[in-house]
Coordinates of C-alpha atoms and ligand atoms in Angstrom, one line a residue:
M1354 CA -26.9 16.9 28.0
P1355 CA -23.7 18.8 28.9
E1356 CA -23.0 21.8 26.6
H1357 CA -20.1 21.4 24.3
S1358 CA -17.3 23.1 26.2
V1359 CA -15.3 25.5 24.1
S1360 CA -12.2 23.6 23.7
S1361 CA -8.8 25.1 24.6
G1362 CA -5.3 25.0 23.2
S1363 CA -3.5 25.9 20.1
D1364 CA -5.4 26.2 16.8
F1365 CA -2.7 24.4 14.9
T1366 CA 0.2 22.2 15.8
P1367 CA 2.9 22.7 13.2
W1368 CA 5.2 19.9 12.0
P1369 CA 8.6 20.1 13.8
A1370 CA 11.0 22.3 11.7
E1371 CA 13.3 19.4 10.8
R1372 CA 10.5 17.3 9.3
A1373 CA 9.0 20.4 7.6
A1374 CA 12.4 21.2 6.0
L1375 CA 12.7 17.6 4.8
Y1376 CA 9.2 17.6 3.2
R1377 CA 10.1 20.8 1.4
E1378 CA 13.4 19.5 0.2
L1379 CA 11.7 16.4 -1.2
G1380 CA 9.3 18.5 -3.1
Y1381 CA 6.3 17.2 -1.2
W1382 CA 5.4 20.7 0.2
Q1383 CA 5.6 23.0 -2.7
G1384 CA 4.6 26.3 -1.1
Q1385 CA 1.4 26.7 -3.2
T1386 CA -1.9 28.0 -1.8
F1387 CA -5.2 26.6 -3.0
T1388 CA -5.9 30.0 -4.7
D1389 CA -2.8 29.6 -6.9
W1390 CA -3.6 25.9 -7.4
L1391 CA -7.1 26.7 -8.7
W1392 CA -5.8 29.6 -10.8
E1393 CA -3.3 27.2 -12.4
R1394 CA -6.1 24.7 -13.2
A1395 CA -8.2 27.5 -14.8
Q1396 CA -5.3 28.6 -17.0
R1397 CA -4.2 25.1 -17.9
Y1398 CA -7.6 23.4 -18.6
G1399 CA -9.8 26.5 -19.2
A1400 CA -12.4 25.3 -21.6
S1401 CA -12.4 21.6 -20.5
P1402 CA -15.4 20.4 -18.5
A1403 CA -14.6 20.4 -14.8
L1404 CA -18.0 19.9 -13.0
V1405 CA -20.9 18.0 -14.6
T1406 CA -24.5 17.4 -13.3
A1407 CA -27.5 15.8 -15.0
E1408 CA -28.5 19.4 -16.1
R1409 CA -25.4 21.3 -17.0
Q1410 CA -21.6 21.5 -16.9
W1411 CA -19.0 24.1 -15.9
N1412 CA -15.6 24.3 -17.4
Y1413 CA -12.4 25.2 -15.4
R1414 CA -12.8 28.8 -16.3
D1415 CA -16.4 28.8 -15.1
L1416 CA -15.3 27.2 -11.8
W1417 CA -12.7 29.9 -11.3
Q1418 CA -15.3 32.6 -12.1
Q1419 CA -18.1 31.2 -9.9
S1420 CA -15.6 30.7 -7.0
G1421 CA -14.5 34.3 -7.5
E1422 CA -18.1 35.6 -7.3
R1423 CA -18.6 33.7 -4.0
A1424 CA -15.3 35.1 -2.7
Q1425 CA -16.5 38.6 -3.4
Q1426 CA -19.7 37.8 -1.6
F1427 CA -17.9 36.6 1.5
T1428 CA -15.5 39.5 1.5
G1429 CA -18.5 41.8 1.1
L1430 CA -20.0 40.2 4.2
G1431 CA -17.0 41.3 6.1
L1432 CA -15.2 38.0 6.4
R1433 CA -11.5 38.3 6.9
P1434 CA -8.6 36.0 6.1
G1435 CA -8.2 33.4 8.9
D1436 CA -11.9 33.5 9.8
A1437 CA -13.8 30.2 9.8
A1438 CA -17.0 29.4 8.0
V1439 CA -19.1 26.2 8.4
L1440 CA -19.8 24.8 4.9
H1441 CA -22.9 22.6 4.9
L1442 CA -23.8 21.9 1.4
P1443 CA -24.9 18.7 -0.3
N1444 CA -23.6 17.2 -3.5
H1445 CA -24.1 20.1 -5.9
P1446 CA -21.7 22.4 -7.8
E1447 CA -22.4 25.0 -5.1
F1448 CA -20.3 22.9 -2.8
F1449 CA -17.3 23.6 -5.0
F1450 CA -18.1 27.3 -5.7
N1451 CA -18.4 28.0 -2.0
F1452 CA -15.5 25.8 -0.9
F1453 CA -13.1 27.5 -3.4
G1454 CA -14.8 30.9 -2.8
L1455 CA -13.9 30.7 0.9
L1456 CA -10.4 29.6 0.1
L1457 CA -10.0 32.5 -2.4
A1458 CA -11.2 34.9 0.4
G1459 CA -8.7 33.3 2.8
V1460 CA -11.5 32.0 4.9
R1461 CA -11.2 28.5 6.4
P1462 CA -14.2 26.2 5.6
V1463 CA -15.3 23.7 8.2
L1464 CA -16.3 20.7 6.0
A1465 CA -19.6 19.6 7.6
L1466 CA -21.4 16.6 6.2
P1467 CA -24.9 16.9 4.8
A1468 CA -26.2 14.6 7.5
H1469 CA -25.1 16.9 10.3
R1470 CA -27.7 18.8 12.2
H1471 CA -28.1 21.4 14.8
H1472 CA -26.1 19.5 17.4
E1473 CA -23.0 19.1 15.3
I1474 CA -23.2 22.4 13.4
T1475 CA -23.5 24.4 16.7
A1476 CA -20.5 22.6 18.0
F1477 CA -18.4 23.5 15.0
V1478 CA -19.5 27.1 15.2
R1479 CA -18.6 27.3 18.8
Q1480 CA -15.3 25.6 18.5
T1481 CA -14.0 27.7 15.6
E1482 CA -15.9 30.9 16.5
A1483 CA -17.1 30.7 12.9
Q1484 CA -18.3 34.0 11.4
L1485 CA -20.5 32.3 8.8
Y1486 CA -22.7 29.3 8.2
I1487 CA -23.3 28.4 4.6
G1488 CA -26.2 26.0 4.1
P1489 CA -28.7 25.0 1.4
D1490 CA -31.7 27.1 0.8
Q1491 CA -33.8 24.1 1.7
P1492 CA -35.6 23.0 4.8
V1493 CA -32.4 21.7 6.4
G1494 CA -30.6 25.0 5.9
R1495 CA -33.6 27.1 6.9
E1496 CA -34.0 25.2 10.1
L1497 CA -30.3 25.7 11.0
Q1498 CA -30.6 29.4 10.1
A1499 CA -33.4 29.7 12.7
Q1500 CA -31.6 27.7 15.3
L1501 CA -28.3 29.5 14.9
G1502 CA -30.1 32.8 15.0
N1503 CA -31.4 32.0 18.5
L1504 CA -28.0 31.5 19.9
P1505 CA -25.9 34.1 21.5
L1506 CA -23.2 33.7 18.8
P1507 CA -22.0 36.2 16.3
V1508 CA -22.4 33.8 13.4
R1509 CA -24.2 34.9 10.3
T1510 CA -26.0 32.6 7.9
L1511 CA -26.1 32.4 4.2
L1512 CA -28.4 30.0 2.4
Q1513 CA -27.3 29.2 -1.2
P1514 CA -30.1 28.5 -3.7
L1515 CA -29.5 25.1 -5.3
D1516 CA -31.9 25.5 -8.2
L1517 CA -29.2 27.3 -10.3
D1518 CA -29.2 24.4 -12.8
R1519 CA -32.6 25.3 -14.0
S1520 CA -33.4 28.9 -13.3
A1521 CA -30.3 31.1 -12.8
P1522 CA -28.5 32.5 -15.8
H1523 CA -25.1 31.1 -16.6
R1524 CA -23.3 33.9 -14.7
S1525 CA -19.9 33.2 -16.1
E1526 CA -21.3 33.8 -19.6
L1527 CA -22.4 37.3 -18.6
Q1528 CA -19.1 38.4 -17.4
R1529 CA -15.9 36.5 -18.2
T1530 CA -12.9 36.8 -15.9
D1531 CA -9.8 38.0 -17.5
L1532 CA -7.6 35.0 -17.1
A1533 CA -4.5 36.9 -18.1
A1534 CA -4.5 38.8 -14.9
M1535 CA -4.8 37.0 -11.6
P1536 CA -6.9 39.0 -9.1
T1537 CA -5.1 39.5 -5.8
W1538 CA -7.4 37.4 -3.7
P1539 CA -6.6 37.4 0.0
G1540 CA -6.2 33.6 -0.3
R1541 CA -3.0 34.1 -2.3
Q1542 CA -1.3 35.9 0.6
Q1543 CA -1.7 33.0 3.0
D1544 CA 1.1 30.9 4.3
P1545 CA 0.9 27.5 2.5
D1546 CA 2.1 25.8 5.7
Q1547 CA -0.9 27.1 7.6
P1548 CA -4.4 25.6 7.8
A1549 CA -6.5 26.0 4.6
F1550 CA -9.6 24.3 6.0
Y1551 CA -10.9 21.9 8.7
Q1552 CA -11.8 18.3 8.1
L1553 CA -13.9 16.5 10.8
S1554 CA -12.8 13.6 12.8
G1555 CA -15.0 10.5 13.2
G1556 CA -13.6 10.6 16.8
S1557 CA -14.4 8.5 19.8
T1558 CA -14.8 11.3 22.4
G1559 CA -17.7 13.6 23.3
T1560 CA -16.8 16.6 21.3
P1561 CA -16.4 16.4 17.5
K1562 CA -12.7 17.2 16.8
L1563 CA -11.6 19.5 14.0
I1564 CA -8.6 18.7 11.8
P1565 CA -6.6 21.6 10.4
R1566 CA -5.2 20.7 7.0
T1567 CA -2.6 23.0 5.4
H1568 CA -2.3 23.9 1.8
D1569 CA 1.1 22.2 1.6
D1570 CA 0.1 18.9 3.2
Y1571 CA -3.3 18.5 1.5
L1572 CA -2.1 19.4 -2.0
Y1573 CA 0.7 16.9 -1.6
S1574 CA -1.8 14.2 -0.8
V1575 CA -3.9 15.3 -3.8
R1576 CA -1.0 15.2 -6.3
A1577 CA 0.4 11.9 -5.0
S1578 CA -3.0 10.3 -4.9
A1579 CA -3.8 11.4 -8.5
E1580 CA -0.5 9.8 -9.6
I1581 CA -1.0 6.5 -7.7
C1582 CA -4.5 6.2 -9.0
A1583 CA -3.3 7.0 -12.6
L1584 CA -5.7 9.9 -13.1
S1585 CA -5.5 11.8 -16.4
P1586 CA -7.5 14.4 -18.4
Q1587 CA -9.6 11.4 -19.5
T1588 CA -10.7 10.7 -16.0
V1589 CA -14.4 11.0 -15.5
Y1590 CA -14.9 10.6 -11.7
L1591 CA -18.4 10.0 -10.2
A1592 CA -18.8 11.8 -6.9
A1593 CA -21.7 9.8 -5.3
L1594 CA -20.8 9.9 -1.6
P1595 CA -20.7 13.3 0.3
L1596 CA -18.3 15.7 -1.4
A1597 CA -17.0 17.1 1.9
H1598 CA -15.6 13.7 3.1
N1599 CA -11.9 13.2 2.8
F1600 CA -12.3 10.1 0.6
L1601 CA -14.3 12.0 -1.9
L1602 CA -12.3 15.2 -1.7
S1603 CA -8.7 14.0 -2.0
S1604 CA -8.3 10.2 -2.2
P1605 CA -7.9 11.1 -5.1
G1606 CA -11.5 12.4 -5.2
S1607 CA -12.7 15.5 -6.9
L1608 CA -9.5 17.5 -6.1
G1609 CA -7.3 14.8 -7.6
T1610 CA -9.5 14.8 -10.7
L1611 CA -9.4 18.6 -11.0
H1612 CA -5.7 18.5 -10.5
V1613 CA -5.1 16.6 -13.7
G1614 CA -7.9 18.3 -15.8
G1615 CA -10.5 15.5 -15.6
Q1616 CA -14.2 15.8 -15.1
V1617 CA -16.1 15.5 -11.8
V1618 CA -19.7 14.2 -12.3
I1619 CA -21.8 15.1 -9.3
A1620 CA -24.5 12.6 -8.3
P1621 CA -27.1 14.2 -6.0
Q1622 CA -27.8 10.7 -4.5
P1623 CA -25.6 7.5 -4.5
D1624 CA -28.3 5.1 -5.5
P1625 CA -27.8 2.9 -8.6
G1626 CA -30.8 4.4 -10.4
T1627 CA -29.2 7.9 -10.3
C1628 CA -25.6 6.8 -10.7
F1629 CA -26.0 4.1 -13.4
G1630 CA -27.9 6.7 -15.5
L1631 CA -25.1 9.3 -15.1
M1632 CA -22.5 6.6 -15.9
E1633 CA -24.2 5.7 -19.2
R1634 CA -24.5 9.3 -20.2
Y1635 CA -21.0 10.6 -19.3
G1636 CA -18.7 7.6 -19.8
I1637 CA -17.8 7.6 -16.1
N1638 CA -14.6 5.5 -15.5
M1639 CA -14.0 5.9 -11.8
V1640 CA -16.1 5.9 -8.6
A1641 CA -15.6 5.8 -4.8
L1642 CA -17.9 3.7 -2.7
V1643 CA -18.2 2.5 0.9
P1644 CA -18.8 -1.2 1.3
A1645 CA -22.5 -0.8 2.3
L1646 CA -23.1 1.1 -1.0
L1647 CA -21.1 -1.4 -3.0
L1648 CA -23.5 -4.1 -1.9
V1649 CA -26.4 -2.1 -3.2
W1650 CA -24.6 -1.5 -6.5
L1651 CA -23.7 -5.2 -6.9
E1652 CA -27.4 -6.2 -6.5
A1653 CA -28.4 -3.6 -9.0
A1654 CA -25.7 -4.7 -11.5
A1655 CA -27.2 -8.2 -11.5
R1656 CA -30.4 -6.6 -13.1
R1657 CA -28.9 -3.7 -15.1
P1658 CA -25.4 -4.1 -16.5
V1659 CA -22.9 -1.4 -15.6
P1660 CA -21.6 0.6 -18.6
A1661 CA -18.3 -0.7 -19.9
S1662 CA -16.6 2.7 -19.3
L1663 CA -16.3 2.0 -15.6
A1664 CA -12.7 1.0 -15.1
V1665 CA -11.9 1.5 -11.4
V1666 CA -14.1 1.1 -8.3
Q1667 CA -12.6 2.4 -5.1
V1668 CA -13.9 1.0 -1.9
G1669 CA -13.0 2.4 1.5
G1670 CA -14.2 4.0 4.7
A1671 CA -15.1 0.7 6.4
P1672 CA -14.0 -3.0 6.3
L1673 CA -14.8 -4.8 3.1
A1674 CA -15.5 -8.5 3.3
P1675 CA -13.3 -10.5 1.0
E1676 CA -16.3 -12.4 -0.5
V1677 CA -17.8 -9.0 -1.5
A1678 CA -14.5 -7.7 -2.8
A1679 CA -14.2 -10.8 -5.1
Q1680 CA -17.4 -9.9 -6.9
V1681 CA -16.3 -6.5 -8.1
P1682 CA -14.4 -7.5 -11.3
Q1683 CA -17.1 -9.9 -12.5
Q1684 CA -20.2 -7.9 -11.5
L1685 CA -19.0 -4.4 -12.2
G1686 CA -16.4 -5.1 -14.9
A1687 CA -13.9 -2.9 -13.1
T1688 CA -10.7 -3.0 -11.2
L1689 CA -11.2 -2.9 -7.4
Q1690 CA -9.0 -0.5 -5.4
Q1691 CA -9.2 -0.7 -1.6
V1692 CA -8.7 2.6 0.2
F1693 CA -7.9 2.8 3.9
G1694 CA -7.7 6.4 4.9
M1695 CA -8.6 8.9 7.6
A1696 CA -9.4 12.6 7.7
E1697 CA -6.4 13.1 10.0
G1698 CA -4.1 12.2 7.1
L1699 CA -2.7 8.8 6.2
V1700 CA -4.2 7.2 3.2
N1701 CA -3.4 3.7 1.8
Y1702 CA -4.2 2.4 -1.6
T1703 CA -4.0 -1.1 -3.2
R1704 CA -2.1 -0.8 -6.5
L1705 CA -4.2 -0.9 -9.7
D1706 CA -1.7 -3.2 -11.4
G1707 CA -1.5 -5.6 -8.5
P1708 CA -3.5 -8.8 -7.9
L1709 CA -7.2 -8.5 -6.9
P1710 CA -7.1 -7.1 -3.4
L1711 CA -9.3 -9.4 -1.4
D1712 CA -7.9 -9.0 2.0
T1713 CA -5.5 -6.1 2.0
Q1714 CA -6.0 -2.3 2.3
G1715 CA -2.8 -1.4 0.5
F1716 CA 0.2 0.8 0.8
A1717 CA 0.6 4.3 2.3
I1718 CA 0.8 7.2 -0.2
S1719 CA 4.2 8.4 0.7
P1720 CA 7.7 6.8 1.1
H1721 CA 7.9 9.2 4.1
D1722 CA 4.7 8.0 5.8
E1723 CA 6.1 6.4 8.9
I1724 CA 4.1 3.4 10.0
L1725 CA 4.5 1.9 13.5
I1726 CA 2.5 -1.2 14.5
V1727 CA 2.7 -1.6 18.3
D1728 CA 1.4 -3.6 21.2
D1729 CA -0.5 -2.1 24.2
D1730 CA 2.8 -0.9 25.7
D1731 CA 3.8 0.9 22.5
Q1732 CA 6.4 -1.8 21.6
P1733 CA 6.7 -2.7 17.9
V1734 CA 5.2 -6.1 17.0
P1735 CA 6.7 -8.4 14.3
D1736 CA 5.2 -8.3 10.8
G1737 CA 2.2 -10.6 10.5
T1738 CA 1.1 -9.8 14.1
P1739 CA -1.8 -7.4 14.6
G1740 CA -1.1 -4.2 16.6
H1741 CA -2.1 -0.6 17.0
L1742 CA -1.4 1.6 14.0
L1743 CA 0.6 4.7 14.7
T1744 CA 1.7 7.1 12.0
R1745 CA 3.3 10.4 11.2
G1746 CA 4.3 11.9 7.8
P1747 CA 4.0 14.7 5.4
Y1748 CA 0.2 15.0 5.3
T1749 CA -0.8 13.6 8.7
I1750 CA -1.7 16.2 11.3
C1751 CA 0.4 16.8 14.5
G1752 CA -2.6 17.9 16.5
Y1753 CA -6.4 18.6 16.5
F1754 CA -7.7 22.2 16.6
R1755 CA -7.9 23.6 20.2
A1756 CA -7.7 20.2 21.9
D1757 CA -4.4 20.1 23.8
E1758 CA -5.6 17.7 26.4
H1759 CA -7.0 15.3 23.8
N1760 CA -3.9 15.7 21.7
S1761 CA -1.7 14.5 24.6
R1762 CA -3.5 11.2 24.3
A1763 CA -4.1 11.0 20.5
F1764 CA -0.4 11.6 19.7
T1765 CA 2.8 10.1 21.0
R1766 CA 5.6 12.3 22.3
D1767 CA 7.4 11.7 19.0
G1768 CA 4.3 13.1 17.1
F1769 CA 2.9 9.8 15.9
Y1770 CA -0.9 9.9 15.6
R1771 CA -2.7 7.0 17.3
T1772 CA -5.2 6.0 14.6
G1773 CA -7.2 3.7 16.9
D1774 CA -7.0 1.0 14.1
L1775 CA -5.6 -2.4 14.5
V1776 CA -3.6 -3.6 11.6
T1777 CA -1.2 -6.2 10.4
R1778 CA 1.7 -5.7 7.9
L1779 CA 1.6 -8.4 5.3
A1780 CA 4.5 -10.1 3.6
D1781 CA 4.3 -7.7 0.6
G1782 CA 4.5 -4.8 3.0
S1783 CA 0.9 -3.8 2.6
L1784 CA -1.5 -3.2 5.5
R1785 CA -4.5 -5.2 6.5
V1786 CA -7.0 -3.6 8.9
T1787 CA -7.9 -6.3 11.5
G1788 CA -10.0 -4.3 13.9
R1789 CA -10.3 -1.2 16.0
S1790 CA -9.3 -0.1 19.5
K1791 CA -11.1 3.2 19.5
D1792 CA -14.6 3.5 21.0
Q1793 CA -16.3 4.2 17.8
I1794 CA -19.0 2.5 15.7
N1795 CA -18.5 2.4 11.9
R1796 CA -22.0 2.3 10.6
G1797 CA -21.6 1.8 6.8
G1798 CA -18.7 4.2 6.7
E1799 CA -20.4 6.8 8.9
K1800 CA -18.5 7.1 12.2
I1801 CA -20.2 7.4 15.6
A1802 CA -18.2 8.4 18.7
A1803 CA -19.8 6.2 21.4
E1804 CA -19.1 8.7 24.1
E1805 CA -21.0 11.5 22.3
I1806 CA -24.2 9.5 22.2
E1807 CA -23.7 8.1 25.8
H1808 CA -23.4 11.7 27.1
A1809 CA -26.5 12.7 25.2
L1810 CA -28.5 9.7 26.6
L1811 CA -27.4 10.5 30.1
G1812 CA -29.4 13.7 29.9
A1813 CA -32.6 11.8 28.9
P1814 CA -35.4 11.4 31.5
G1815 CA -35.3 8.0 33.2
V1816 CA -31.8 7.1 32.1
H1817 CA -29.4 6.3 34.9
N1818 CA -26.5 5.1 32.7
A1819 CA -25.9 4.3 29.0
A1820 CA -23.3 2.5 26.9
L1821 CA -23.3 2.4 23.1
I1822 CA -21.7 -0.6 21.3
G1823 CA -21.6 -1.9 17.7
R1824 CA -23.2 -5.1 16.6
P1825 CA -22.2 -6.9 13.4
D1826 CA -24.6 -6.2 10.5
P1827 CA -24.5 -7.9 7.1
R1828 CA -25.2 -4.8 5.2
L1829 CA -23.8 -1.9 7.1
G1830 CA -20.9 -3.7 8.7
E1831 CA -22.1 -2.5 12.1
R1832 CA -25.2 -1.2 13.7
S1833 CA -25.4 0.6 17.0
L1834 CA -27.0 -0.7 20.2
A1835 CA -27.7 1.5 23.2
C1836 CA -27.5 -0.4 26.5
I1837 CA -29.6 1.5 29.0
Q1838 CA -29.7 1.2 32.7
S1839 CA -32.9 3.0 33.7
A1840 CA -33.3 5.0 36.8
D1841 CA -36.4 3.0 37.7
P1842 CA -36.1 -0.5 36.3
A1843 CA -39.8 -1.0 36.8
A1844 CA -40.6 2.0 34.5
P1845 CA -37.9 2.3 31.9
P1846 CA -38.2 5.0 29.2
S1847 CA -39.4 3.6 25.8
P1848 CA -37.0 3.5 22.8
A1849 CA -39.4 5.9 21.0
E1850 CA -39.0 8.4 23.8
L1851 CA -35.3 8.1 23.8
R1852 CA -35.1 8.5 20.0
R1853 CA -37.3 11.5 20.2
Y1854 CA -35.1 13.0 22.9
L1855 CA -31.9 12.5 20.7
L1856 CA -33.6 13.9 17.6
D1857 CA -34.7 17.0 19.5
L1858 CA -31.1 17.6 20.5
G1859 CA -30.4 17.9 16.8
L1860 CA -28.1 14.9 16.4
A1861 CA -27.5 13.6 12.9
T1862 CA -29.9 10.8 12.3
Y1863 CA -27.2 8.2 11.5
K1864 CA -26.1 8.6 15.2
L1865 CA -29.5 7.5 16.6
P1866 CA -29.1 4.0 18.1
D1867 CA -30.5 1.3 15.9
Q1868 CA -31.5 -0.7 18.9
F1869 CA -32.0 -0.3 22.6
E1870 CA -31.6 -2.9 25.4
F1871 CA -32.5 -2.2 29.1
L1872 CA -30.4 -3.9 31.7
T1873 CA -28.0 -3.4 34.6
L1874 CA -24.7 -2.4 33.1
P1875 CA -21.8 -4.8 33.9
R1876 CA -18.8 -3.1 35.6
T1877 CA -15.1 -3.8 35.4
A1878 CA -13.0 -4.2 38.5
A1879 CA -12.2 -0.5 38.3
G1880 CA -15.9 0.3 38.3
K1881 CA -16.1 1.4 34.6
V1882 CA -18.9 0.1 32.4
N1883 CA -17.6 -3.2 30.9
K1884 CA -18.2 -2.8 27.2
R1885 CA -16.3 -5.9 26.3
A1886 CA -18.7 -7.9 28.4
L1887 CA -21.6 -6.1 26.7
R1888 CA -20.2 -6.8 23.3
E1889 CA -19.7 -10.5 24.1
H1890 CA -23.2 -10.7 25.6
F1891 CA -25.0 -9.2 22.6
H1892 CA -22.7 -10.5 19.9
A1893 CA -24.5 -13.8 19.5
R1894 CA -28.0 -12.8 20.4
P1895 CA -30.6 -12.1 17.7
T1896 CA -31.9 -8.6 17.2
Q1897 CA -34.7 -7.7 19.6
E1898 CA -35.9 -4.5 18.2
T1899 CA -34.6 -2.7 15.2
H1900 CA -34.9 0.8 14.1
D1901 CA -33.6 2.0 10.8
S1902 CA -32.7 5.6 11.3
Q1903 CA -31.8 6.2 7.7
Ligands
LIG3392 C1 -12.2 7.7 6.0 O1 -11.9 8.7 6.8 P1 -12.7 8.9 8.2 O2 -11.9 10.0 8.9 O3 -14.1 9.1 8.0 O4 -12.5 7.6 9.0 C2 -11.3 7.0 9.3 C3 -11.4 5.6 9.9 C4 -10.2 4.8 9.9 O5 -9.4 5.2 11.1 C5 -10.7 3.4 10.0 O6 -11.2 3.1 11.3 C6 -11.9 3.4 9.1 O7 -12.3 4.8 9.1 N1 -11.6 3.0 7.7 C7 -11.4 1.7 7.3 C8 -11.1 1.8 5.9 N2 -11.1 3.1 5.6 C9 -11.3 3.8 6.7 N3 -11.6 0.6 8.0 C10 -11.4 -0.6 7.3 N4 -11.1 -0.6 6.0 C11 -10.9 0.5 5.2 N5 -10.6 0.5 3.9 O8 -13.0 6.8 6.2 C12 -11.4 7.7 4.7 C13 -10.6 8.8 4.4 C14 -9.9 8.9 3.2 C15 -10.0 7.8 2.3 C16 -10.8 6.7 2.6 C17 -11.5 6.7 3.8

C-alpha cells in the first residue's frame, strides 16, 4: 500500500485573535497549564483516593508523585518541551502516570488507542516526528518496539511494566513529594493557548489525522462538562472504555472526575463480569458506555442486578436506538445521559434533570458553541430539517496537525468545522443525530475511515479495486463490508488471504472488514465508485459470509 506521506502544513491553527480574546474575557480560557491544574488537584484533594483498581488505590498526592517520577524519566531520556511522544497504554494507572508525566515534562502525548497496531502507531510517529513510543511491557508493546526499531526513524521506545499493582513497592511511600514547594517542571512554562496533546480523529481519509488540543480549550471542556454532569467529590466514575478516548478522558470522563476530587475506578476490561464486581465493591455511581456495550450490560443486568449506587449511565460514540435507550432506567436503575461528541471538540449532553432522552443527543456544552445546520450548498436549513452540522467554539479546533490541504476542506472559510454528521435541531433546541455524510464506518463506536482500508486493499495481490461500506448490524450498529473487484474475476483472492494481508500490514483488528463480496464495482456518471448504489444493493441482502474480527 502507499506509504503514509509525511503531511505538510502548520502544526497548529490558532483561534482568530478576536475569538480568543472573547473566550478569555468570558473566563472559558483561564491561562492554566495541565501542570498547574494537576498540582492544584494534589494540593486540594491530597489524601483522597484519585485512582482505584481491583488491587490498589492512589491518592491525589500519589498521582502527582508518580507523574513526577515519569516526568523525570522522560527528561532524563533527553525529551524536550514541545516534543511528541506516542502514548499507547491500556486501562491501567500507568496510563495516567505517563500521560501526566509527559505533560509535566512539557512533552505532547499522542493519545493512541490500545487497539492500534504497527500501521497506526508508525503513522503517528512519522507525522509528529515523535521522539518516544511508550507502550505496555506486554507482547503488543514488545512487537511494536521491534517494528519501530527496524524503521529509519529516531524514535526511542519505552515499555512500562504493568504489574506494579502486585510486585513493585509503593514508590510514593518511599519518598514523598514536598507539596509545599512546586517543582519547576518544564510543563509549567508552556503557553496555555498552545497544544498540550494530540487526540486522534476517526477520520474519513487515508491518513489518520491528529488533533492538537490546547491546555486552555481542553481544560474549559473538562470544567464545563464536570458542571453539566453534576460531578462532585462523591463521584465514583468507572472507566471501562479506553482511557485515551475523548469521551472517557473529558466528557466529563476521568479528567472531569479528577477536577472535582472524585475517584476514577479503572476497569481493565469493559465486560459486565469485571465491571459489575467493581461497581459492587466501590459504590460506583457513574459510567460511560457505547451503545454496543450497553446492550451487553442490559443482558447481563437481567441475570445479575446492578448495584443501587449506579446513578448515571452515559451513552455516546455511536447512535443509540430509542428502544434500547428506554430500557436503561428500568434495567440499570440509573439516569440515562446521551453524549454526542467528537475528538475535534464539540460535545453535547442531554440534561440529567430532563425527560428520559430517547431520541435526542442533547445540548452543546457552551453558550458560545456556534452550531450551523446547512444543506449541500452550505445554506442554513430550518429547525426540524436534517442538515450538515458545522460548528466552531471555544474548544473546537480550527485545524488538524500538518494537514493544510485537508483543513481547507474540513473547515469553512469562517473557521467552522465540518463534522460530517447530519443532525436536526429539535423544538427544545437540542440536537438529534440523523445520519452521516462522511465516508466512515462506526463499528460499535470504533471509527473506520473507508479510504484508509480501500487504499490498503488496493495493494493486495489480485485486487483491482475496492470499496468499503457499512451495513446495519443489530449489535454493533454497523459492520464493514469490503466490495472487491478482482483483477481476474475467474480467480479472485480469498477473504482469508485478504484478511491476512491487512493483518500483516499491522492494521488495528477492528478495521478488518467483517465481510467481503466480489463483484464489478458500479460507477457514477463521473466514473467514481458508486457507493450509494453499493449500499442500496447490499442493504437488504442477508449476510453471506461473516468474520468477527474482535
Ligand atoms: C466520540 O468521538 P470520536 O472522535 O471517536 O467520534 C466522533 C463521531 C461523531 O462525529 C459522530 O459521527 C459519532 O462519532 N458520534 C455519535 C454520537 N457520539 C459520537 N453518533 C451518534 N450519536 C452519538 N451520541 O465518539 C465522542 C467524543 C466525546 C464524547 C462522546 C463521543
